[in-house]
Coordinates of C-alpha atoms in Angstrom, one line a residue:
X1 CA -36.7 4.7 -15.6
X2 CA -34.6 7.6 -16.8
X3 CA -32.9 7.3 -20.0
X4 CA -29.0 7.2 -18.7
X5 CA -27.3 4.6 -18.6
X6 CA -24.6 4.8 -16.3
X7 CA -26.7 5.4 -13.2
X8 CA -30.6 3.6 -12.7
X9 CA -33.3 5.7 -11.0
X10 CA -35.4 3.3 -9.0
X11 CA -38.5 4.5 -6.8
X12 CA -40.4 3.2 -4.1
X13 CA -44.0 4.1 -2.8
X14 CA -42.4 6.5 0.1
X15 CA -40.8 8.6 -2.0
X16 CA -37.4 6.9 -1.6
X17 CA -35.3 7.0 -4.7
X18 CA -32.5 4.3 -4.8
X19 CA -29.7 5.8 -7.8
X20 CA -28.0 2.3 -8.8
X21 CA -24.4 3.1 -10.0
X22 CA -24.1 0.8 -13.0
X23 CA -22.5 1.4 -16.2
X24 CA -23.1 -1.3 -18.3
X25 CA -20.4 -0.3 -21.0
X26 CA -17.8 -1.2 -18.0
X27 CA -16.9 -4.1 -15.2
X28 CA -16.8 -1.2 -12.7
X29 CA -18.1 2.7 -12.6
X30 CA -15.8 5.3 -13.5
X31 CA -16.2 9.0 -14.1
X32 CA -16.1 8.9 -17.4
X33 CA -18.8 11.1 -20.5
X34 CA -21.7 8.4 -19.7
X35 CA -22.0 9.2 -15.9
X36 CA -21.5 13.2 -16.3
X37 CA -24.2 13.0 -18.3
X38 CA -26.3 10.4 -16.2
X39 CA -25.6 12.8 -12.9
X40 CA -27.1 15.9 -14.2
X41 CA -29.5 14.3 -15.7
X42 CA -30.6 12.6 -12.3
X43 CA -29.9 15.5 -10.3
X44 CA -32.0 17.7 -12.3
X45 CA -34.7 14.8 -12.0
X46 CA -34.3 15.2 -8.1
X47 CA -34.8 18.6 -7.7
X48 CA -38.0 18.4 -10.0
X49 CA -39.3 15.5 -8.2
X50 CA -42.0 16.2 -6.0
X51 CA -43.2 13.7 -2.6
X52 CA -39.3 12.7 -2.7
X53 CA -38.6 11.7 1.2
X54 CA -34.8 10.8 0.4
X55 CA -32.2 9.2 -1.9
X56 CA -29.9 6.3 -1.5
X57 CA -26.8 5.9 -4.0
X58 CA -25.8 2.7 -4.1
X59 CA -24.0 0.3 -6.9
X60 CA -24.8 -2.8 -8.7
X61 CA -21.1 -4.0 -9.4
X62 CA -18.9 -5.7 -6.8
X63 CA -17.0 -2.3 -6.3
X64 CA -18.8 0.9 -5.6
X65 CA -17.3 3.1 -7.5
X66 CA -13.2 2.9 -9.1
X67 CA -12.9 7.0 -9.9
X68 CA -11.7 8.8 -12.6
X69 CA -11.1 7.2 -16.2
X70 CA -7.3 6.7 -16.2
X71 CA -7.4 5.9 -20.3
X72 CA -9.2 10.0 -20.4
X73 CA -6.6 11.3 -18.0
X74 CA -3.6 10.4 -19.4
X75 CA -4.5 11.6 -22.9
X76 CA -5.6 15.1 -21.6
X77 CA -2.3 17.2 -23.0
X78 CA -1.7 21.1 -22.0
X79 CA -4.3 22.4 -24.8
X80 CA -6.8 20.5 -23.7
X81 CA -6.7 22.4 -19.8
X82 CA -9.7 24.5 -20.3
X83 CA -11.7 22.0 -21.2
X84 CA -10.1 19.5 -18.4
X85 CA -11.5 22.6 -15.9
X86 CA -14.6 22.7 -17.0
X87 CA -15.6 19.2 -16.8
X88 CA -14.3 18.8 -13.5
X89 CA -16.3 21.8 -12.8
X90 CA -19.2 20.3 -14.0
X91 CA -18.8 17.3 -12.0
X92 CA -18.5 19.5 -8.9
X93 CA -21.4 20.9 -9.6
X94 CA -23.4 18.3 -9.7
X95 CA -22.3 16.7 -6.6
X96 CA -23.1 20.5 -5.0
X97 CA -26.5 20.1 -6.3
X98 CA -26.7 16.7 -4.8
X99 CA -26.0 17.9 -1.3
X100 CA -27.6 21.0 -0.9
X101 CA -31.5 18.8 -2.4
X102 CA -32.6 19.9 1.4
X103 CA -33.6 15.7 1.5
X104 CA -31.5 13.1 3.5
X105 CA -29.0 11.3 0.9
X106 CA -27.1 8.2 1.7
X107 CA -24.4 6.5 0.2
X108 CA -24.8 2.7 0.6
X109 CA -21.2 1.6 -0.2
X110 CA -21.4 -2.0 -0.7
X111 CA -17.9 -2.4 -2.2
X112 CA -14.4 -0.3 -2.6
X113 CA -15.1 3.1 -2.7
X114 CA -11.9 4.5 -3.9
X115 CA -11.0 7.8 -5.5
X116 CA -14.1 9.1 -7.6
X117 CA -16.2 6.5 -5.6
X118 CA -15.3 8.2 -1.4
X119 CA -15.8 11.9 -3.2
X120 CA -19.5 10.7 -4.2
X121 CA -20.3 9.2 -0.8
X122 CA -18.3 12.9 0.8
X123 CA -20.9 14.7 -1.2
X124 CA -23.7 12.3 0.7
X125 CA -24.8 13.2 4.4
X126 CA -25.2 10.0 5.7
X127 CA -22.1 6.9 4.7
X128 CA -22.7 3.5 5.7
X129 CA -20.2 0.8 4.5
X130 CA -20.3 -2.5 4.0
X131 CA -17.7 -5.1 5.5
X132 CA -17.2 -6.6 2.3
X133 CA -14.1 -8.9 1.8
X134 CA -11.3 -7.0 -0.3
X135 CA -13.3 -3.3 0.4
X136 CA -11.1 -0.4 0.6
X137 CA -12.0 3.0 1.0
X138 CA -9.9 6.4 0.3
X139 CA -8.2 8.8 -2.0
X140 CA -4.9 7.6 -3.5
X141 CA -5.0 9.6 -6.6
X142 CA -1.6 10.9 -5.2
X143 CA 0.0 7.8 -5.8
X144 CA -1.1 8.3 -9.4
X145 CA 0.5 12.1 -9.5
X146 CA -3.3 13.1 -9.2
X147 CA -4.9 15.0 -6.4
X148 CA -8.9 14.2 -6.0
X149 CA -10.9 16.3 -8.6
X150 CA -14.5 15.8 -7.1
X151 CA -14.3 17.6 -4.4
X152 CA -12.5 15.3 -2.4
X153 CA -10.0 17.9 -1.0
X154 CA -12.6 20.4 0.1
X155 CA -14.9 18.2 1.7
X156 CA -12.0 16.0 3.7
X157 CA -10.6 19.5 4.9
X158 CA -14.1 20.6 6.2
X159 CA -14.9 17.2 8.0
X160 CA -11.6 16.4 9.1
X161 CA -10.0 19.0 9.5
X162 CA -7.1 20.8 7.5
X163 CA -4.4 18.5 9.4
X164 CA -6.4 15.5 9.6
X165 CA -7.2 14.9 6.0
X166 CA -3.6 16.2 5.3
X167 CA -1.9 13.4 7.0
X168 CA -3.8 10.7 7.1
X169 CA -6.0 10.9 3.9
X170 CA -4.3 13.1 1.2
X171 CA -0.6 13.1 1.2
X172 CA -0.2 9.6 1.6
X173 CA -3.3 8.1 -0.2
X174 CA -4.1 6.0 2.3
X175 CA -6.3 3.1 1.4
X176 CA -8.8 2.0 4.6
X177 CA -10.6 -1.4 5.5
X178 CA -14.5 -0.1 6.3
X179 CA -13.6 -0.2 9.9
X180 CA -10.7 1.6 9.8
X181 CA -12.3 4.1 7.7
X182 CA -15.1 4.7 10.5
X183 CA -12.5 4.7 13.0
X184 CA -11.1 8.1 11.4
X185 CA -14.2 9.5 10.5
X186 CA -14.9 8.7 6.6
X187 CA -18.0 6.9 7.2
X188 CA -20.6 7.0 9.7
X189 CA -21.7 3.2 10.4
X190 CA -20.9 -0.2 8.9
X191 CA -23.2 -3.0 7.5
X192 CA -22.7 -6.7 7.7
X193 CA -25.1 -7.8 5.0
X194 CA -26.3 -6.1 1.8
X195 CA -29.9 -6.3 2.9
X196 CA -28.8 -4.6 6.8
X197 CA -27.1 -2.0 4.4
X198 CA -29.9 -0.4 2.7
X199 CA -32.1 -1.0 6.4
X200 CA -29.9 1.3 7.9
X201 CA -29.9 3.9 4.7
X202 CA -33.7 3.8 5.1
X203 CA -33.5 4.4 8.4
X204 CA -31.1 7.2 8.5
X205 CA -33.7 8.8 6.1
X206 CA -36.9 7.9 8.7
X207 CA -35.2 10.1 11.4
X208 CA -33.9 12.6 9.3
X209 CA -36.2 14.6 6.9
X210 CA -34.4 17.6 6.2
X211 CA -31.0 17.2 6.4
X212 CA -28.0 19.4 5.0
X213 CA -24.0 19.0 5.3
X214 CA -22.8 19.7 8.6
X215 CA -19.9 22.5 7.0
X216 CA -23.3 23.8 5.6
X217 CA -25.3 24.2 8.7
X218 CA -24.7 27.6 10.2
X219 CA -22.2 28.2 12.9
X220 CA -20.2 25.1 11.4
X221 CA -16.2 25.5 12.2
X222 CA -13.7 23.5 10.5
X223 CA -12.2 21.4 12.8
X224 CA -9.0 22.6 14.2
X225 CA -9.5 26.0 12.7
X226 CA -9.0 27.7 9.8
X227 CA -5.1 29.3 8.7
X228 CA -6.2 32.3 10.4
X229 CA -6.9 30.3 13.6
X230 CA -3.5 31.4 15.7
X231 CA -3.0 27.3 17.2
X232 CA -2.9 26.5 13.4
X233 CA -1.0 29.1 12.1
X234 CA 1.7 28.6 14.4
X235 CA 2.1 25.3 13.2
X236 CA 1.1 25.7 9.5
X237 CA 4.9 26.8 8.1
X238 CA 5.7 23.2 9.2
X239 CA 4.0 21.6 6.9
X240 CA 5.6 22.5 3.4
X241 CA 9.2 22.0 5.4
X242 CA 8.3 18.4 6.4
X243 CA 7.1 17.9 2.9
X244 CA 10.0 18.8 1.3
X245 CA 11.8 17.1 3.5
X246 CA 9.9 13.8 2.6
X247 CA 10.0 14.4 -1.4
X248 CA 14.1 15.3 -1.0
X249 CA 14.1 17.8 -3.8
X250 CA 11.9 15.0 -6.5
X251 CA 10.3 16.3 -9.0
X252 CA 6.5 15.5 -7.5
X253 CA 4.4 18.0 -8.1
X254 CA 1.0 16.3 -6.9
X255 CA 2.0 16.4 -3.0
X256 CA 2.6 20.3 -2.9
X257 CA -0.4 20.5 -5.2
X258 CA -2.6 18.9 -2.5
X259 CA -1.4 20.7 0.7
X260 CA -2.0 24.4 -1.6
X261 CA -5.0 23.5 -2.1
X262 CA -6.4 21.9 1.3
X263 CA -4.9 25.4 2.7
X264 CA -6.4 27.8 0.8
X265 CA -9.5 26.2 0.0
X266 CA -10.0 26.0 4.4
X267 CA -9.9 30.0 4.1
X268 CA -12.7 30.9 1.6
X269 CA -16.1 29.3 0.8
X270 CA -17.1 26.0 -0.8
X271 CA -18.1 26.9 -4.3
X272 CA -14.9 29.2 -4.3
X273 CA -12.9 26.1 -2.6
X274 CA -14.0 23.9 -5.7
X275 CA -12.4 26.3 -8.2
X276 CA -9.1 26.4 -6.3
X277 CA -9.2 22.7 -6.2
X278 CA -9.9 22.5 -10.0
X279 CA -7.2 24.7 -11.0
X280 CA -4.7 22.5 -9.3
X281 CA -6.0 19.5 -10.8
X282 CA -6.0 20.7 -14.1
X283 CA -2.7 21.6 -13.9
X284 CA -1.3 18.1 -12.8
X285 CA -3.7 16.0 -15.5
X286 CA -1.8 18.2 -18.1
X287 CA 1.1 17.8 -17.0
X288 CA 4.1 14.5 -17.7
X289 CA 4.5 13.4 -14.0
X290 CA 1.0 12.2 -13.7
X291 CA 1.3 10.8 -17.0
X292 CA 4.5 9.0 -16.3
X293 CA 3.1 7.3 -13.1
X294 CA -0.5 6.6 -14.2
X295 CA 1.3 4.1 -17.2
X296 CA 4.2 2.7 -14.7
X297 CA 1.7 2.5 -11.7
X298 CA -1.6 1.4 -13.2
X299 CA -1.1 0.1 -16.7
X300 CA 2.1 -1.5 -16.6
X301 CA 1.5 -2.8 -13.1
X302 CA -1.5 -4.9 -14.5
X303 CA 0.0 -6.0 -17.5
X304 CA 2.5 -7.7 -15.3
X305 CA 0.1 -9.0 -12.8
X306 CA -1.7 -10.2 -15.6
X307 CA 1.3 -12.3 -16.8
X308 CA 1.5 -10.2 -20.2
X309 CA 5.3 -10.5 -20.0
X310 CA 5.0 -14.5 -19.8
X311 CA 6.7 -17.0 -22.8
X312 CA 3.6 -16.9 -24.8
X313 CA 4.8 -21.0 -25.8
X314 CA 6.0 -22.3 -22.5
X315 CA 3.4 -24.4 -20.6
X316 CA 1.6 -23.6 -17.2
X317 CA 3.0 -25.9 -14.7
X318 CA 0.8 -26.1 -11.4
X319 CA 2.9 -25.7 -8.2
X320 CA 2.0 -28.1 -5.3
X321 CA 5.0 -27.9 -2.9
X322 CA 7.8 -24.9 -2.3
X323 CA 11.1 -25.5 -0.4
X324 CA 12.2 -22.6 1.3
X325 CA 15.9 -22.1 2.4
X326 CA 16.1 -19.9 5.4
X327 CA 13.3 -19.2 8.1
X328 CA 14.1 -15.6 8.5
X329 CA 12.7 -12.2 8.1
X330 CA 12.5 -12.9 4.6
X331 CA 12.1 -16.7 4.4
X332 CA 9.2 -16.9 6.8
X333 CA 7.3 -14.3 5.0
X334 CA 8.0 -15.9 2.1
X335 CA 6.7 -19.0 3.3
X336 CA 3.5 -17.4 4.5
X337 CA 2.7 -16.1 1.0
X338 CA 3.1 -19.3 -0.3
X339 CA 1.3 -21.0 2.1
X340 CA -1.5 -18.7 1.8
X341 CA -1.5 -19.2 -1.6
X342 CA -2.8 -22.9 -1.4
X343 CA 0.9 -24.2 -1.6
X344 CA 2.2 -26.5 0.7
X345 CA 5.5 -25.5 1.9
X346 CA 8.6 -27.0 3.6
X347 CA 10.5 -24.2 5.3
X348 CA 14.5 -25.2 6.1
X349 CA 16.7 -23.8 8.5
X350 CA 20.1 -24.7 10.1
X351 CA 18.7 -25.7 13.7
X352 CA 15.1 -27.0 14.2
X353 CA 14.8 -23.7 16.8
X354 CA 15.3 -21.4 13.6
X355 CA 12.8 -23.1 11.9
X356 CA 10.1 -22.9 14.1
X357 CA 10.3 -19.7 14.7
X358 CA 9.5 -19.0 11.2
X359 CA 6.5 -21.4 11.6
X360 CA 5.7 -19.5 14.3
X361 CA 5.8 -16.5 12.3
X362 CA 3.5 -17.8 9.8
X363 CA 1.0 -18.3 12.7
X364 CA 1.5 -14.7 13.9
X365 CA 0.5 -13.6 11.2
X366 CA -2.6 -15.3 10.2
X367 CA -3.7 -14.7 14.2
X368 CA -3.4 -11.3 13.4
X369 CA -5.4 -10.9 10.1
X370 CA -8.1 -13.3 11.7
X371 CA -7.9 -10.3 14.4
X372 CA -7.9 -7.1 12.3
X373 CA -10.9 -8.6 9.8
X374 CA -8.9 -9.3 7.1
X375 CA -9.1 -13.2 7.7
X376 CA -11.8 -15.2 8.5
X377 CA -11.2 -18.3 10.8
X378 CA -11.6 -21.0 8.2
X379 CA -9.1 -19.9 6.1
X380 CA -6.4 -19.8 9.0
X381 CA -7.4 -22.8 9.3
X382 CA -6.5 -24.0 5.7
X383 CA -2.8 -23.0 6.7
X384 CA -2.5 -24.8 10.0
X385 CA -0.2 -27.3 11.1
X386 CA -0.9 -30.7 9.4
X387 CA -2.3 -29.1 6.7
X388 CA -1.0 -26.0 4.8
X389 CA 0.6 -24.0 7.2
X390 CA 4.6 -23.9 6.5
X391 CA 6.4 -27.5 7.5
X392 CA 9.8 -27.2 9.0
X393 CA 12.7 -29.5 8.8
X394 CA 16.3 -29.0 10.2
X395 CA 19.0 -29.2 7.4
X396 CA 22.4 -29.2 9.4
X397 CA 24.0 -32.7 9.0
X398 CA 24.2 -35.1 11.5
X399 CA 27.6 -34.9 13.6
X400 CA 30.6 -36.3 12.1
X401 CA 33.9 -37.3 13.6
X402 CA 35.5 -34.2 12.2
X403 CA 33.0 -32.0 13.2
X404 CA 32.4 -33.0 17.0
X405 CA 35.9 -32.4 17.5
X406 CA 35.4 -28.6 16.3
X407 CA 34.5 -26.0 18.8
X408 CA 32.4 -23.9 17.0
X409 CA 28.4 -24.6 16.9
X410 CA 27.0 -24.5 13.4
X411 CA 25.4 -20.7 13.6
X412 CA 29.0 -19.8 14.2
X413 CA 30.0 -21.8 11.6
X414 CA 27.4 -20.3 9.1
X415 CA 29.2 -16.9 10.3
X416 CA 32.5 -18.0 9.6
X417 CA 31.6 -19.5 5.7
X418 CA 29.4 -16.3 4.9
X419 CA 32.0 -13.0 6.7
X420 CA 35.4 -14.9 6.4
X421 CA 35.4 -14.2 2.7
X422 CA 35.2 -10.7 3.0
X423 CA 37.2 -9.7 6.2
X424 CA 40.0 -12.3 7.1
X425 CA 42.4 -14.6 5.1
X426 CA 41.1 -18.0 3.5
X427 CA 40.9 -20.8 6.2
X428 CA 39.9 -24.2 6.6
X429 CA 36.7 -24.7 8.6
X430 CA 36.3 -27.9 10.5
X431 CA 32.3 -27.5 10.2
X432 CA 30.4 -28.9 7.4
X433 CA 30.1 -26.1 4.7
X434 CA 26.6 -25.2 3.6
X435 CA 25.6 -25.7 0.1
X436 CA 25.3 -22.2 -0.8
X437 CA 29.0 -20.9 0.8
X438 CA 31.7 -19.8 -1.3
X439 CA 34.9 -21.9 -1.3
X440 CA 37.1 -19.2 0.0
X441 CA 36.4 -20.9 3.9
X442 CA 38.0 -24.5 2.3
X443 CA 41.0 -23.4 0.5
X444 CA 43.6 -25.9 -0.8
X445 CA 45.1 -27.9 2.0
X446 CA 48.9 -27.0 0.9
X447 CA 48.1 -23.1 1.4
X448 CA 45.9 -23.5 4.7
X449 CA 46.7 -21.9 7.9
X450 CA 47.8 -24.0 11.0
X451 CA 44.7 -23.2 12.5
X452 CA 41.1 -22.0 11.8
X453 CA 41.0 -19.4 15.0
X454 CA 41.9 -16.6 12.2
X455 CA 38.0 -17.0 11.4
X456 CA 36.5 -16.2 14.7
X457 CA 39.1 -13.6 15.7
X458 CA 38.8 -10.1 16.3
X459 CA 41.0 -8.6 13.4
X460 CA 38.3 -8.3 11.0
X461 CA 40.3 -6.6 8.1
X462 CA 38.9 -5.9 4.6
X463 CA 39.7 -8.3 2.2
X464 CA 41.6 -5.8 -0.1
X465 CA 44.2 -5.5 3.1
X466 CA 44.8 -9.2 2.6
X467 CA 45.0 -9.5 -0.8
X468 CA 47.7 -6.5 -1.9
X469 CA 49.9 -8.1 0.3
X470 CA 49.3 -11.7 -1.1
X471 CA 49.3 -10.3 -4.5
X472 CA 52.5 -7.7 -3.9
X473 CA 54.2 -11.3 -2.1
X474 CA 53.1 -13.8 -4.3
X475 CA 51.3 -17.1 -4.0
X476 CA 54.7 -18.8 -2.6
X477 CA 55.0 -16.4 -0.2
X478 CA 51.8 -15.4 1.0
X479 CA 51.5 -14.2 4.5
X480 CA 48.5 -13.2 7.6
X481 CA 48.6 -9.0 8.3
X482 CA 50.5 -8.0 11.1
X483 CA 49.6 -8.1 14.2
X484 CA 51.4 -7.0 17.9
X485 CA 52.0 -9.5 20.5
X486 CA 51.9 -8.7 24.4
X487 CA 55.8 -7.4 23.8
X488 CA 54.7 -5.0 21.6
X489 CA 56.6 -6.8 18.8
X490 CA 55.3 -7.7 15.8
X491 CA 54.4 -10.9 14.8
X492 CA 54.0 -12.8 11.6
X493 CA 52.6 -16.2 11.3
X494 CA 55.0 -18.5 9.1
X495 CA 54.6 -18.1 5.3
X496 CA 53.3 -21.4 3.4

């Protein structure tokens, strides 16, 4: 047993070392003094190990790695940027060393793999992920005003390819389900169970005895070329137009970081690559942007999740049933949340037809996570109909004398209470009212028009138009906009 803390060295009678990721300070692993000092202490122990067939990096927390310390980060200020250079160098380095040891290494990633945690298993030759609920693999440090510092920007370029690992790993910091992350090429194979994890890490090491990184083997070509390849270059100057495009002239330096370095670092060799890609991390950790977003995106994000902003002497009350108004867009996925949530919920609409088809949505939906592996079965079952899965009720009133005698149907109705405000004079609607309209549709009786066509008719002025003439006329005189007959006269409605 070595003497660090943050990583375990366990051994087996083949010559198969296991490196447990587990820092025993912390709920999850981070790249923080501990594991620099645990990594080159274990990679040095590697390379002076002799009978050693292979090595497996796994973790012992739920996660398998969470990245870089973000309390570190954001303290780093501009005269601490050498120093910021050379650790990240150092970090590098030892990742190097780990993938050029000439033995088979495999990264068993039994959790998330995020940041810090995907540039360790990029610097393995072998990645096998487990389909662990909640696991997400990638590189968002760009949503932190970051850009990966391990070498995460080198090695994506090399196995991905310069436009590849542009789009659909760097600049947007996608995050990846383990099957999605095979899909583009981030890992190699997947795992159901912990135990059919490290099989398949063993096995990888059985048929493999010597094995090096493919952009290490000779003859290896980055795929889709190089900037000097003339398909790429052709296409190159597009990128930093799109880009700034996207960013409209904001001050986000961590984008334009990322795509300089994935470019340059594709035209020289990988220990040269890893300084380029230093330089331009340095320079964003010292800087205020990634600062800015690492406290608004990160710190103040989980102080609100966490409920820090709560009344510290109000009460908990436990919420057993939600009433949603409105089985839209909006309402239905509002409903779903809820319902998901435990919550039983009663979803309202103004026809019975609207309101299904929220229901409907809710079903949708958990259909589709049951499909994509993000749900499993019995927990759609949990939100179907009868038990939590969103109840529906219609809440127009029953017809009343009044109201069977009007022509319009109660969605036009709903149109009438919620646009005639805004585009056409006050009127008196014959339909009920819902609870939530304005009383602009039922004006006093004594200043209502003869008839409540006006709502539902094609002169859809602004209300200003309306209103400087009511205001200029006065409340006794108050008259509807002109409008031209089939004469070509115009005509005015009687004042009242």
């Amino acid at each position: 047993m070595t003497d660090a803390t943050a990583i375990r060295w366990e051994q087996d009678q083949d010559g198969v070392v296991t490196l447990v990721l587990d820092d025993p300070a912390q709920s999850v692993n981070t790249m923080n003094a501990a594991f620099t000092a645990s990594l080159d202490e274990v990679v040095a122990r590697l390379a002076a190990t002799e009978g050693l067939r292979g090595v497996i990096v796994t973790s012992a927390k739920k996660t398998f790695f969470a990245g870089g310390d973000l309390h570190l980060l954001s303290s780093v200020g501009p005269d601490r940027a050498e120093e910021t250079f050379e650790h990240g160098m150092r970090i590098k380095r030892a990742l190097r060393a780990l993938e050029t040891l000439g033995r088979p290494v495999v990264a068993a990633i039994n959790g998330a793999a995020l940041g810090g945690g995907l540039e360790i298993a990029l610097a393995c030759h072998h990645r096998i992920a487990l389909r662990a609920p909640g696991s997400k693999i990638g590189l968002p440090e760009v949503t932190l005003g970051l850009l990966p510092g391990g070498g995460g920007v080198v090695r994506t370029v090399r196995l991905l390819g310069i436009t590849d690992a542009l789009l659909k790993v760097l600049l947007q910091g996608q995050q990846y389900r383990p099957a999605q992350a095979l899909q583009h090429g981030l890992v190699d194979e997947l795992a159901d169970t912990p135990e059919e994890l490290l099989t398949k890490a063993r096995a990888f090491i059985d048929a493999h005895p010597e094995s090096v990184q493919r952009w290490d083997a000779k003859g290896y070509k980055i795929p889709g070329g190089t900037p000097a390849t003339p398909a790429l270059a052709a296409n190159l100057p597009a990128f930093p137009a799109n880009l700034r495009k996207q960013l409209a002239g904001a001050p986000y330096p961590a984008p334009r970081n990322i795509l300089a370095a994935a470019v340059e670092s594709a035209q020289v060799d990988v220990d040269t690559a890893m300084a380029i890609e230093a330089r331009y991390f340095t320079e964003l950790v010292t800087g205020q942007t990634a600062k800015n977003m690492i406290q608004a995106f990160f710190f103040d994000m989980q102080a609100v999740n966490s409920g820090a902003g709560r009344p510290k002497d109000v009460p908990a009350r436990p919420v057993a049933r939600v009433a949603v108004l409105g089985a839209g867009m909006m309402g239905a996925g509002i409903a779903y949340s809820c319902a998901r949530a435990g919550i039983e919920v009663l979803l309202k609409d103004v026809t019975v037809e609207a309101a299904e088809r929220g229901k409907a949505y809710s079903a949708a939906l958990l259909d589709k996570a049951v499909a994509r592996g993000r749900s499993t079965p019995g927990s759609a079952t949990r939100c179907s109909p009868g038990s939590r899965r969103p109840r529906t009720r219609p809440t127009w009133p029953a017809a009343t004398p009044s109201s069977r005698r009007s022509s319009r149907t109660p969605s036009s109705s709903t149109r009438c209470s919620r646009r005639c405000r805004m585009s056409s004079p006050p009127t008196r609607c014959s339909a009920p009212t819902p609870p939530r309209c304005r009383s602009d549709c039922s004006p006093r009786a004594s200043r209502a028009p003869p008839t409540s066509s006006a709502c539902t008719s094609s002169r859809r002025s602004t209300r200003c138009r309306w209103w400087r003439s009511s205001r200029a006329s006065g409340p006794a005189t108050r008259r509807w906009p002109a409008r031209s007959t089939s004469s070509g006269r115009s005509a005015r409605p009687r004042s009242w």
